[in-house]
Short mmCIF file of C-alpha atoms and ligand atoms in Angstrom, two decimals:
data_model
loop_
_atom_site.label_atom_id
_atom_site.label_comp_id
_atom_site.label_asym_id
_atom_site.label_seq_id
_atom_site.Cartn_x
_atom_site.Cartn_y
_atom_site.Cartn_z
CA UNK A 228 136.77 185.57 92.10
CA UNK A 229 133.54 184.98 92.24
CA UNK A 230 130.81 187.55 93.17
CA UNK A 231 127.39 186.81 94.81
CA UNK A 232 124.42 188.76 95.96
CA UNK A 233 122.98 188.42 98.98
CA UNK A 234 119.97 190.45 99.20
CA UNK A 235 118.23 188.02 96.43
CA UNK A 236 116.65 184.63 95.63
CA UNK A 237 118.01 181.01 96.41
CA UNK A 238 119.43 178.98 94.28
CA UNK A 239 120.05 175.02 94.44
CA UNK A 240 123.36 174.57 92.04
CA UNK A 241 123.03 171.76 89.71
CA UNK A 242 125.18 171.28 86.96
CA UNK A 243 126.94 174.36 88.04
CA UNK A 244 123.36 176.25 87.66
CA UNK A 245 120.89 178.46 89.79
CA UNK A 246 117.98 176.12 89.84
CA UNK A 247 114.89 176.81 91.57
CA UNK A 248 111.88 174.48 92.78
CA UNK A 249 108.46 173.99 92.10
CA UNK A 250 108.11 174.03 95.58
CA UNK A 251 109.57 176.05 98.37
CA UNK A 252 109.92 175.66 102.27
CA UNK A 253 110.07 178.92 105.16
CA UNK A 254 112.92 179.41 106.84
CA UNK A 255 113.19 180.81 109.95
CA UNK A 256 114.75 183.54 111.73
CA UNK A 257 114.48 181.08 115.51
CA UNK A 258 114.98 184.04 117.91
CA UNK A 259 111.58 185.54 116.16
CA UNK A 260 109.83 183.12 115.10
CA UNK A 261 109.52 184.59 112.12
CA UNK A 262 109.86 183.66 108.04
CA UNK A 263 113.54 184.83 107.09
CA UNK A 264 113.48 183.58 103.53
CA UNK A 265 112.33 180.59 100.99
CA UNK A 266 114.32 178.08 100.29
CA UNK A 267 114.21 175.08 97.55
CA UNK A 268 111.89 172.16 97.78
CA UNK A 269 113.93 169.79 95.58
CA UNK A 270 112.27 167.24 93.71
CA UNK A 271 113.05 163.83 92.66
CA UNK A 272 113.59 164.78 89.17
CA UNK A 273 116.27 167.72 90.37
CA UNK A 274 117.65 165.08 92.40
CA UNK A 275 118.11 163.01 89.71
CA UNK A 276 119.51 165.76 87.35
CA UNK A 277 121.97 167.39 89.76
CA UNK A 278 123.08 162.75 90.34
CA UNK A 279 123.44 162.47 86.31
CA UNK A 280 125.01 165.85 86.69
CA UNK A 281 127.79 165.12 89.17
CA UNK A 282 128.29 161.58 87.66
CA UNK A 283 129.39 162.99 84.28
CA UNK A 284 131.40 165.56 85.72
CA UNK A 285 133.15 162.89 88.33
CA UNK A 286 135.97 160.89 85.05
CA UNK A 287 137.44 164.65 83.93
CA UNK A 288 137.74 165.75 88.07
CA UNK A 289 139.17 162.46 88.87
CA UNK A 290 141.72 163.28 86.64
CA UNK A 291 142.50 165.77 86.87
CA UNK A 292 145.92 166.82 88.62
CA UNK A 293 146.33 167.00 91.92
CA UNK A 294 147.32 170.92 91.99
CA UNK A 295 144.41 171.28 90.34
CA UNK A 296 141.84 170.30 92.80
CA UNK A 297 143.99 171.71 96.20
CA UNK A 298 143.90 175.00 93.48
CA UNK A 299 139.76 174.96 93.73
CA UNK A 300 140.58 174.53 97.36
CA UNK A 301 142.56 177.23 97.82
CA UNK A 302 140.19 179.37 95.48
CA UNK A 303 137.11 178.52 97.33
CA UNK A 304 138.40 179.15 101.17
CA UNK A 305 139.78 182.69 99.64
CA UNK A 306 136.21 183.39 98.09
CA UNK A 307 134.88 182.46 102.00
CA UNK A 308 136.91 185.17 103.38
CA UNK A 309 136.13 187.60 100.84
CA UNK A 310 132.35 187.21 101.57
CA UNK A 311 132.94 186.15 105.35
CA UNK A 312 131.17 188.95 107.02
CA UNK A 313 127.21 188.33 104.92
CA UNK A 314 127.65 184.64 105.15
CA UNK A 315 128.77 185.29 109.14
CA UNK A 316 125.25 187.44 109.47
CA UNK A 317 123.14 185.43 107.72
CA UNK A 318 124.58 181.96 109.52
CA UNK A 319 123.51 183.66 112.57
CA UNK A 320 119.57 184.66 111.00
CA UNK A 321 118.83 181.07 110.21
CA UNK A 322 120.89 179.44 113.03
CA UNK A 323 120.89 181.67 115.61
CA UNK A 324 123.85 181.49 116.99
CA UNK A 325 126.02 184.89 118.32
CA UNK A 326 127.47 187.48 115.17
CA UNK A 327 131.14 186.35 116.94
CA UNK A 328 130.78 182.83 117.23
CA UNK A 329 129.01 183.16 113.27
CA UNK A 330 132.07 184.88 112.07
CA UNK A 331 134.37 183.00 114.05
CA UNK A 332 132.79 179.18 112.40
CA UNK A 333 133.33 180.95 108.55
CA UNK A 334 136.78 181.64 109.74
CA UNK A 335 137.31 177.71 110.27
CA UNK A 336 135.56 176.87 107.28
CA UNK A 337 138.11 178.91 105.43
CA UNK A 338 141.20 177.40 107.38
CA UNK A 339 139.38 174.27 107.51
CA UNK A 340 139.87 174.65 102.97
CA UNK A 341 143.15 176.19 103.00
CA UNK A 342 144.60 172.74 105.14
CA UNK A 343 142.94 169.90 103.37
CA UNK A 344 144.48 171.74 100.54
CA UNK A 345 147.79 171.15 101.92
CA UNK A 346 147.17 167.28 101.93
CA UNK A 347 147.56 164.90 99.93
CA UNK A 348 147.09 160.99 98.96
CA UNK A 349 149.97 158.45 99.78
CA UNK A 350 151.14 155.44 97.55
CA UNK A 351 152.72 152.60 99.30
CA UNK A 352 154.50 150.65 96.83
CA UNK A 353 156.13 147.00 97.73
CA UNK A 354 158.44 144.71 96.60
CA UNK A 355 157.71 141.04 97.58
CA UNK A 356 161.20 139.88 96.19
CA UNK A 357 159.59 137.23 94.30
CA UNK A 358 159.00 139.66 91.07
CA UNK A 359 156.57 141.54 91.92
CA UNK A 360 156.40 144.90 92.99
CA UNK A 361 153.00 146.22 94.44
CA UNK A 362 151.54 149.62 94.46
CA UNK A 363 148.51 150.84 97.01
CA UNK A 364 146.84 154.13 95.55
CA UNK A 365 143.97 155.41 96.82
CA UNK A 366 141.32 156.54 94.56
CA UNK A 367 138.46 158.67 94.90
CA UNK A 368 134.75 156.34 94.95
CA UNK A 369 132.11 159.02 93.15
CA UNK A 370 129.77 160.88 93.85
CA UNK A 371 129.20 162.06 97.27
CA UNK A 372 126.57 163.23 99.41
CA UNK A 373 127.02 165.05 102.41
CA UNK A 374 124.58 165.58 104.84
CA UNK A 375 124.24 168.54 107.42
CA UNK A 376 123.11 169.40 110.64
CA UNK A 377 121.30 172.43 111.74
CA UNK A 378 124.22 173.77 114.78
CA UNK A 379 127.26 174.38 112.94
CA UNK A 380 125.50 174.24 109.77
CA UNK A 381 128.53 175.81 107.47
CA UNK A 382 131.57 173.83 109.54
CA UNK A 383 129.65 170.76 108.81
CA UNK A 384 129.07 170.87 105.20
CA UNK A 385 132.98 172.36 104.25
CA UNK A 386 134.38 169.27 106.12
CA UNK A 387 132.49 167.07 103.57
CA UNK A 388 133.34 168.98 100.50
CA UNK A 389 137.20 170.25 101.31
CA UNK A 390 138.09 166.08 101.37
CA UNK A 391 135.43 164.74 98.73
CA UNK A 392 136.45 167.10 96.28
CA UNK A 393 140.34 166.88 97.07
CA UNK A 394 140.23 163.51 96.78
CA UNK A 395 138.39 163.72 93.55
CA UNK A 396 134.64 163.08 94.53
CA UNK A 397 132.09 165.22 92.57
CA UNK A 398 129.78 165.27 95.78
CA UNK A 399 125.62 166.40 96.59
CA UNK A 400 125.04 168.47 99.18
CA UNK A 401 122.50 168.78 100.76
CA UNK A 402 122.41 171.19 104.08
CA UNK A 403 118.83 171.15 107.27
CA UNK A 404 115.94 172.36 105.79
CA UNK A 405 115.88 174.30 109.07
CA UNK A 406 119.17 175.70 108.03
CA UNK A 407 119.24 175.75 103.76
CA UNK A 408 120.08 179.72 103.09
CA UNK A 409 124.30 179.44 104.20
CA UNK A 410 124.65 175.82 102.14
CA UNK A 411 122.79 178.01 99.17
CA UNK A 412 125.06 180.78 98.59
CA UNK A 413 127.77 177.88 99.56
CA UNK A 414 127.22 176.35 96.52
CA UNK A 415 126.28 179.14 94.50
CA UNK A 416 130.01 180.76 95.40
CA UNK A 417 131.35 178.13 94.81
CA UNK A 418 130.10 177.38 91.05
CA UNK A 419 132.37 180.14 89.35
CA UNK A 420 135.18 178.32 90.76
CA UNK A 421 134.58 174.30 90.27
CA UNK A 422 133.73 172.52 86.61
CA UNK A 423 130.02 172.08 86.21
CA UNK A 424 129.01 169.65 88.38
CA UNK A 425 131.32 168.74 90.85
CA UNK A 426 129.15 170.02 93.60
CA UNK A 427 125.76 170.70 93.32
CA UNK A 428 123.82 171.58 96.36
CA UNK A 429 120.18 170.74 97.05
CA UNK A 430 117.55 172.03 99.48
CA UNK A 431 113.44 170.11 100.62
CA UNK A 432 112.02 169.23 102.88
CA UNK A 433 112.69 165.97 104.69
CA UNK A 434 112.00 163.96 101.91
CA UNK A 435 115.08 164.74 100.02
CA UNK A 436 117.99 162.92 102.64
CA UNK A 437 115.56 159.05 102.19
CA UNK A 438 116.02 159.97 98.09
CA UNK A 439 119.71 160.84 97.96
CA UNK A 440 120.87 157.64 99.95
CA UNK A 441 118.75 155.42 98.45
CA UNK A 442 119.64 156.58 95.38
CA UNK A 443 121.87 153.55 93.64
CA UNK A 444 124.21 156.31 91.91
CA UNK A 445 126.06 157.41 95.28
CA UNK A 446 128.53 155.41 96.12
CA UNK A 447 128.97 157.21 99.20
CA UNK A 448 127.58 159.24 102.07
CA UNK A 449 129.31 161.62 104.62
CA UNK A 450 126.74 161.99 107.67
CA UNK A 451 126.67 164.14 110.63
CA UNK A 452 123.11 164.04 112.55
CA UNK A 453 121.61 162.37 115.62
CA UNK A 454 122.28 158.89 115.91
CA UNK A 455 118.03 158.09 115.34
CA UNK A 456 119.45 159.00 111.82
CA UNK A 457 122.29 157.83 111.40
CA UNK A 458 121.24 154.77 112.11
CA UNK A 459 118.14 155.04 109.15
CA UNK A 460 120.42 156.33 106.73
CA UNK A 461 122.65 153.18 107.36
CA UNK A 462 119.87 151.42 106.18
CA UNK A 463 119.39 152.81 103.34
CA UNK A 464 122.48 152.39 102.97
CA UNK A 465 122.74 148.20 103.03
CA UNK A 466 120.55 148.47 100.03
CA UNK A 467 123.53 149.16 97.36
CA UNK A 468 126.59 148.79 100.07
CA UNK A 469 127.05 151.98 99.67
CA UNK A 470 129.99 153.80 101.84
CA UNK A 471 129.32 155.25 105.34
CA UNK A 472 130.73 157.65 107.27
CA UNK A 473 128.59 158.82 110.31
CA UNK A 474 129.86 161.55 112.49
CA UNK A 475 126.30 160.82 115.09
CA UNK A 476 124.75 162.24 118.93
CA UNK A 477 127.06 162.50 121.79
CA UNK A 478 126.63 162.27 125.77
CA UNK A 479 130.31 163.66 126.81
CA UNK A 480 131.19 163.61 130.12
CA UNK A 481 133.83 166.21 132.42
CA UNK A 482 135.47 165.01 134.74
CA UNK A 483 136.75 167.62 137.81
CA UNK A 484 139.04 165.89 140.04
CA UNK A 485 139.74 167.22 143.26
CA UNK A 486 142.76 169.49 143.03
CA UNK A 487 141.67 171.22 140.69
CA UNK A 488 141.84 175.44 140.25
CA UNK A 489 137.60 175.68 140.80
CA UNK A 490 138.26 179.95 139.84
CA UNK A 491 140.72 178.95 136.94
CA UNK A 492 138.60 176.39 135.20
CA UNK A 493 134.35 177.60 135.70
CA UNK A 494 134.37 180.28 132.84
CA UNK A 495 136.41 177.43 130.32
CA UNK A 496 133.56 174.92 131.55
CA UNK A 497 131.05 176.80 131.03
CA UNK A 498 131.69 177.86 127.18
CA UNK A 499 132.38 173.61 127.29
CA UNK A 500 129.22 172.60 128.05
CA UNK A 501 126.88 175.72 126.97
CA UNK A 502 128.84 177.28 123.43
CA UNK A 503 126.31 177.25 120.56
CA UNK A 504 122.98 176.94 123.65
CA UNK A 505 124.39 173.67 123.87
CA UNK A 506 123.44 172.52 120.26
CA UNK A 507 127.48 170.74 119.69
CA UNK A 508 127.35 167.24 119.81
CA UNK A 509 131.08 167.69 121.83
CA UNK A 510 129.36 169.88 124.39
CA UNK A 511 130.03 169.07 127.97
CA UNK A 512 126.85 167.07 128.69
CA UNK A 513 127.75 164.73 132.03
CA UNK A 514 129.60 167.51 134.24
CA UNK A 515 130.91 165.31 136.83
CA UNK A 516 132.42 167.01 140.07
CA UNK A 517 134.28 165.92 143.06
CA UNK A 518 132.52 165.94 146.34
CA UNK A 519 135.03 167.47 148.43
CA UNK A 520 134.88 170.72 145.94
CA UNK A 521 130.93 169.84 144.64
CA UNK A 522 129.24 173.03 146.89
CA UNK A 523 131.93 175.46 146.54
CA UNK A 524 132.32 174.18 142.34
CA UNK A 525 128.45 174.92 141.51
CA UNK A 526 128.21 177.60 142.93
CA UNK A 527 130.84 179.66 141.19
CA UNK A 528 129.33 178.22 137.94
CA UNK A 529 126.18 179.26 138.68
CA UNK A 530 127.77 182.97 139.57
CA UNK A 531 130.18 182.64 136.36
CA UNK A 532 126.45 181.65 134.67
CA UNK A 533 124.87 184.58 135.60
CA UNK A 534 126.85 186.91 134.10
CA UNK A 535 126.83 185.70 130.68
CA UNK A 536 124.25 187.20 128.16
CA UNK A 537 121.33 185.30 126.02
CA UNK A 538 119.60 187.37 123.48
CA UNK A 539 119.23 187.66 119.25
CA UNK A 540 122.23 186.64 118.18
CA UNK A 541 122.54 190.50 116.05
CA UNK A 542 122.78 192.05 118.79
CA UNK A 543 126.24 193.19 119.49
CA UNK A 544 126.11 192.16 123.56
CA UNK A 545 124.72 188.24 122.97
CA UNK A 546 127.04 185.00 124.27
CA UNK A 547 124.29 182.41 123.79
CA UNK A 548 121.54 182.48 121.09
CA UNK A 549 118.03 180.41 120.47
CA UNK A 550 117.75 177.33 119.96
CA UNK A 551 117.17 176.73 116.40
CA UNK A 552 113.78 174.97 116.25
CA UNK A 553 110.55 174.21 117.22
CA UNK A 554 111.11 170.73 117.70
CA UNK A 555 114.13 170.93 119.69
CA UNK A 556 113.19 173.30 121.36
CA UNK A 557 109.92 171.84 122.61
CA UNK A 558 112.41 168.35 123.66
CA UNK A 559 114.53 170.91 125.58
CA UNK A 560 111.36 171.81 127.42
CA UNK A 561 109.99 168.42 128.02
CA UNK A 562 113.49 167.65 129.67
CA UNK A 563 112.86 170.08 131.88
CA UNK A 564 109.59 169.63 132.94
CA UNK A 565 110.75 166.21 133.42
CA UNK A 566 113.21 166.80 135.58
CA UNK A 567 110.76 168.67 137.57
CA UNK A 568 108.61 166.64 137.65
CA UNK A 569 110.41 163.70 139.45
CA UNK A 570 111.95 166.52 141.36
CA UNK A 571 115.44 166.86 140.93
CA UNK A 572 116.63 170.77 142.03
CA UNK A 573 116.81 173.43 140.16
CA UNK A 574 120.86 175.10 140.79
CA UNK A 575 119.96 177.91 138.08
CA UNK A 576 117.32 178.54 135.24
CA UNK A 577 114.23 175.83 134.16
CA UNK A 578 111.80 178.70 133.65
CA UNK A 579 110.76 179.03 129.97
CA UNK A 580 110.11 182.79 129.41
CA UNK A 581 107.11 183.75 127.63
CA UNK A 582 107.38 185.47 123.84
CA UNK A 583 108.82 185.48 120.36
CA UNK A 584 111.86 183.24 120.00
CA UNK A 585 113.15 179.91 120.93
CA UNK A 586 115.05 181.47 123.89
CA UNK A 587 115.79 178.82 126.80
CA UNK A 588 117.52 179.44 130.07
CA UNK A 589 120.37 178.60 131.38
CA UNK A 590 119.74 175.28 133.11
CA UNK A 591 121.39 173.74 135.57
CA UNK A 592 119.99 170.36 137.37
CA UNK A 593 122.04 169.80 141.13
CA UNK A 594 123.12 165.76 141.27
CA UNK A 595 120.82 165.01 139.98
CA UNK A 596 119.94 159.75 139.86
CA UNK A 597 122.13 158.77 137.33
CA UNK A 598 118.83 157.45 135.74
CA UNK A 599 117.46 160.61 134.81
CA UNK A 600 116.70 161.03 131.46
CA UNK A 601 118.98 164.04 132.08
CA UNK A 602 121.80 162.21 132.44
CA UNK A 603 121.27 159.35 130.41
CA UNK A 604 119.87 161.48 127.02
CA UNK A 605 121.46 163.59 124.67
CA UNK A 606 119.73 167.60 126.00
CA UNK A 607 121.43 169.16 122.55
CA UNK A 608 120.15 172.50 124.57
CA UNK A 609 121.36 174.49 127.79
CA UNK A 610 119.92 171.91 130.61
CA UNK A 611 123.23 170.76 132.67
CA UNK A 612 123.34 167.86 135.32
CA UNK A 613 125.80 168.88 137.22
CA UNK A 614 127.28 165.06 139.76
CA UNK A 615 128.81 164.75 142.39
CA UNK A 616 131.25 161.49 143.03
CA UNK A 617 133.53 159.72 145.19
CA UNK A 618 136.52 157.75 143.49
CA UNK A 619 138.24 158.08 140.04
CA UNK A 620 137.44 154.12 139.35
CA UNK A 621 134.04 155.24 140.28
CA UNK A 622 133.97 157.12 138.00
CA UNK A 623 135.40 156.18 134.98
CA UNK A 624 132.61 153.13 135.12
CA UNK A 625 129.56 156.36 135.41
CA UNK A 626 131.63 158.05 132.25
CA UNK A 627 131.72 154.92 130.38
CA UNK A 628 128.09 154.25 131.13
CA UNK A 629 126.09 155.36 128.30
CA UNK A 630 125.52 154.40 124.25
CA UNK A 631 127.81 157.85 123.32
CA UNK A 632 131.13 157.84 123.00
CA UNK A 633 131.76 161.12 121.39
CA UNK A 634 134.00 163.66 123.62
CA UNK A 635 134.93 164.14 126.98
CA UNK A 636 137.58 166.69 129.13
CA UNK A 637 139.33 165.98 132.47
CA UNK A 638 140.22 168.85 134.47
CA UNK A 639 143.16 168.02 137.10
CA UNK A 640 146.63 169.85 138.32
CA UNK A 641 147.85 166.94 138.16
CA UNK A 642 148.71 166.12 134.70
CA UNK A 643 149.68 162.87 134.12
CA UNK A 644 146.66 161.81 136.36
CA UNK A 645 143.72 163.02 134.29
CA UNK A 646 146.70 161.27 131.45
CA UNK A 647 145.26 158.47 132.81
CA UNK A 648 141.70 158.39 133.18
CA UNK A 649 141.81 159.83 129.66
CA UNK A 650 142.95 156.93 128.51
CA UNK A 651 140.36 154.45 130.19
CA UNK A 652 137.31 156.72 128.23
CA UNK A 653 135.34 155.33 125.24
CA UNK A 654 135.14 157.97 123.44
CA UNK A 655 136.52 159.28 119.98
CA UNK A 656 138.18 163.03 121.60
CA UNK A 657 139.60 163.18 124.99
CA UNK A 658 140.69 167.04 126.18
CA UNK A 659 142.45 167.53 129.04
CA UNK A 660 142.45 170.82 131.19
CA UNK A 661 141.37 172.42 128.23
CA UNK A 662 137.98 171.81 125.50
CA UNK A 663 136.63 171.92 121.70
CA UNK A 664 139.79 172.22 119.86
CA UNK A 665 139.75 170.87 117.14
CA UNK A 666 142.71 170.42 113.91
CA UNK A 667 142.06 169.58 110.27
CA UNK A 668 144.66 168.14 111.08
CA UNK A 669 143.46 166.06 114.34
CA UNK A 670 140.76 162.97 113.23
CA UNK A 671 137.79 163.61 115.28
CA UNK A 672 135.01 160.41 115.71
CA UNK A 673 132.81 158.79 117.76
CA UNK A 674 133.19 155.52 119.11
CA UNK A 675 129.89 153.24 119.71
CA UNK A 676 126.69 154.60 119.07
CA UNK A 677 128.15 158.34 118.21
CA UNK A 678 129.44 157.64 114.69
CA UNK A 679 131.23 155.23 112.59
CA UNK A 680 134.47 156.83 110.86
CA UNK A 681 136.70 159.72 111.39
CA UNK A 682 136.70 163.03 109.73
CA UNK A 683 139.43 165.52 108.85
CA UNK A 684 143.22 164.74 109.40
CA UNK A 685 144.49 162.23 106.51
CA UNK A 686 142.07 159.47 108.04
CA UNK A 687 139.25 161.95 107.11
CA UNK A 688 141.08 161.85 103.50
CA UNK A 689 141.09 158.36 102.91
CA UNK A 690 137.54 157.47 104.15
CA UNK A 691 136.22 159.57 100.54
CA UNK A 692 138.47 156.49 99.02
CA UNK A 693 138.79 152.75 97.48
CA UNK A 694 142.13 151.55 97.64
CA UNK A 695 143.90 150.38 94.75
CA UNK A 696 146.77 148.23 94.26
CA UNK A 697 148.51 147.51 91.80
CA UNK A 698 150.85 144.26 90.93
CA UNK A 699 153.61 144.58 88.27
CA UNK A 700 155.61 141.55 87.19
CA UNK A 701 159.56 142.75 86.95
P1 NAD B 3 118.91 164.57 112.44
O1 NAD B 3 118.88 164.32 112.72
O2 NAD B 3 117.40 165.23 112.29
O3 NAD B 3 118.86 165.66 111.06
C1 NAD B 3 120.76 165.41 110.52
C2 NAD B 3 119.93 165.80 108.41
O4 NAD B 3 119.66 164.36 108.54
C3 NAD B 3 119.19 166.35 108.36
O5 NAD B 3 120.05 167.08 107.33
C4 NAD B 3 118.20 165.70 108.67
O6 NAD B 3 117.16 166.63 107.00
C5 NAD B 3 118.83 164.94 106.99
N1 NAD B 3 117.79 163.12 106.81
C6 NAD B 3 116.53 163.65 108.40
N2 NAD B 3 116.41 162.40 108.44
C7 NAD B 3 117.07 161.94 107.22
C8 NAD B 3 116.63 160.13 106.78
N3 NAD B 3 116.13 159.10 106.96
N4 NAD B 3 117.97 159.94 105.27
C9 NAD B 3 118.57 160.83 104.96
N5 NAD B 3 119.02 162.23 106.15
C10 NAD B 3 117.95 162.42 106.58
O7 NAD B 3 119.71 165.62 113.66
P2 NAD B 3 120.19 167.71 113.65
O8 NAD B 3 118.42 167.57 114.98
O9 NAD B 3 119.89 168.30 112.67
O10 NAD B 3 121.58 167.44 114.48
C11 NAD B 3 121.24 167.37 115.34
C12 NAD B 3 121.77 166.05 116.38
O11 NAD B 3 123.05 165.72 115.18
C13 NAD B 3 122.56 166.13 117.76
O12 NAD B 3 122.35 164.66 117.49
C14 NAD B 3 123.53 166.13 117.57
O13 NAD B 3 124.95 165.33 118.28
C15 NAD B 3 124.31 165.63 116.09
N6 NAD B 3 124.94 166.31 116.07
C16 NAD B 3 127.29 165.12 115.88
C17 NAD B 3 128.02 165.61 115.17
C18 NAD B 3 129.27 164.80 115.46
O14 NAD B 3 129.96 165.08 114.19
N7 NAD B 3 129.14 163.79 115.89
C19 NAD B 3 128.34 167.61 115.12
C20 NAD B 3 126.97 168.41 114.91
C21 NAD B 3 125.70 166.76 115.23
#
């Protein structure tokens, strides 16, 4: 069992070793704006070292029996489970989220590692009846660069590490410069559980991402982040035709039909919009409520929102934490100011308190026009436009009228009516009468500018492979 010390320095993992860098980046606690720790700022030489190490480790890891890689994933899951509490505390410190949410995030990573360990790569056989037997296999690609954002730093790293390694690839994992600490500790934890070079973890400033995505030694980029950065990643990848999976932004619609039990569905819809302080690609970011229940629904949502406590993630009764970083805080504040400037009525919130920490209170907007910035843009912060609609065709058209297509939810007592609406929505995941159920066995990905490719399930695993067909005459 691997042992790590959460009180000592943060080191990168290169070729199975803990490595520092000449330069460092400050990591802030978003609830105090104080420096929490420093993380290494990888140099270009270290990027090259890591890629050489990963390339060297690739042959033996690819050729190892599948069962050995499955066992490694189970061991990684057990290691993480052993340190669940320490990882959760560190996650709360660097990300800001409530401790209960951080614990749940670590728990899901354990679950995902175990679940992926259970998957096998299928082999297809075909006999053409004319003397040839074909076998189509799925073979690993080489060195994968995994690039993660700051909203779910551990989940979105593990969603890449588990399938990439299981398929026989090696990896360079790059966390966001805002939240590198949990990923660095993950690398440290896994050092003893994997052959040297199989999983390398590099932290660094804004130059690090492009160094990886432009590198000819990288066979695939698994990226989660904004659509704007996703476009840049795809551009870099074009130089060497590097494979990409892109999980990008969203502007998910929640559609509430007139027959719902308002009191029963309001809590779920509130958390669908505001969990993780809305720093969630799959958050409900536009809530369409039928005009016949709009007023009653708005009152119930606001009343529920008033019961929810925002604060420092480490405090036991906190349900919503701060925005993770200054850049995002300023973006969300700008969106609120735009709503005020353009005369949108606030049902709740809108006033940002002075003081330490990037705190933005839950803000609910009353029926802004469809061309308002709060409706068109991904807020990625606790600002929700509540929108009234009259009929189903209209709401489907408005929900689909977006460059994004990540997720959506439909709420009705009539499940068949809701399912019919779901099937008309242009997005990768639709939940009926619940929200945010995700499974390692269910494919997840975006339509339109919300992404390219999928994560999770066998389909997600296959994204880390090339197909190879072998033809043998008989
Ligand atoms: P971001 O795009 O700013 O950064 C994501 C990662 O990319 C970070 O590690 C960053 O350092 C790196 N990066 C930045 N520029 C790069 C470049 N030119 N080349 C390579 N890497 C580069 O995103 P963010 O602000 O960290 O995260 C928020 C966004 O992520 C939101 O839009 C959200 O919707 C999206 N997101 C999507 C999913 C999904 O699965 N679809 C999940 C979570 C978050």
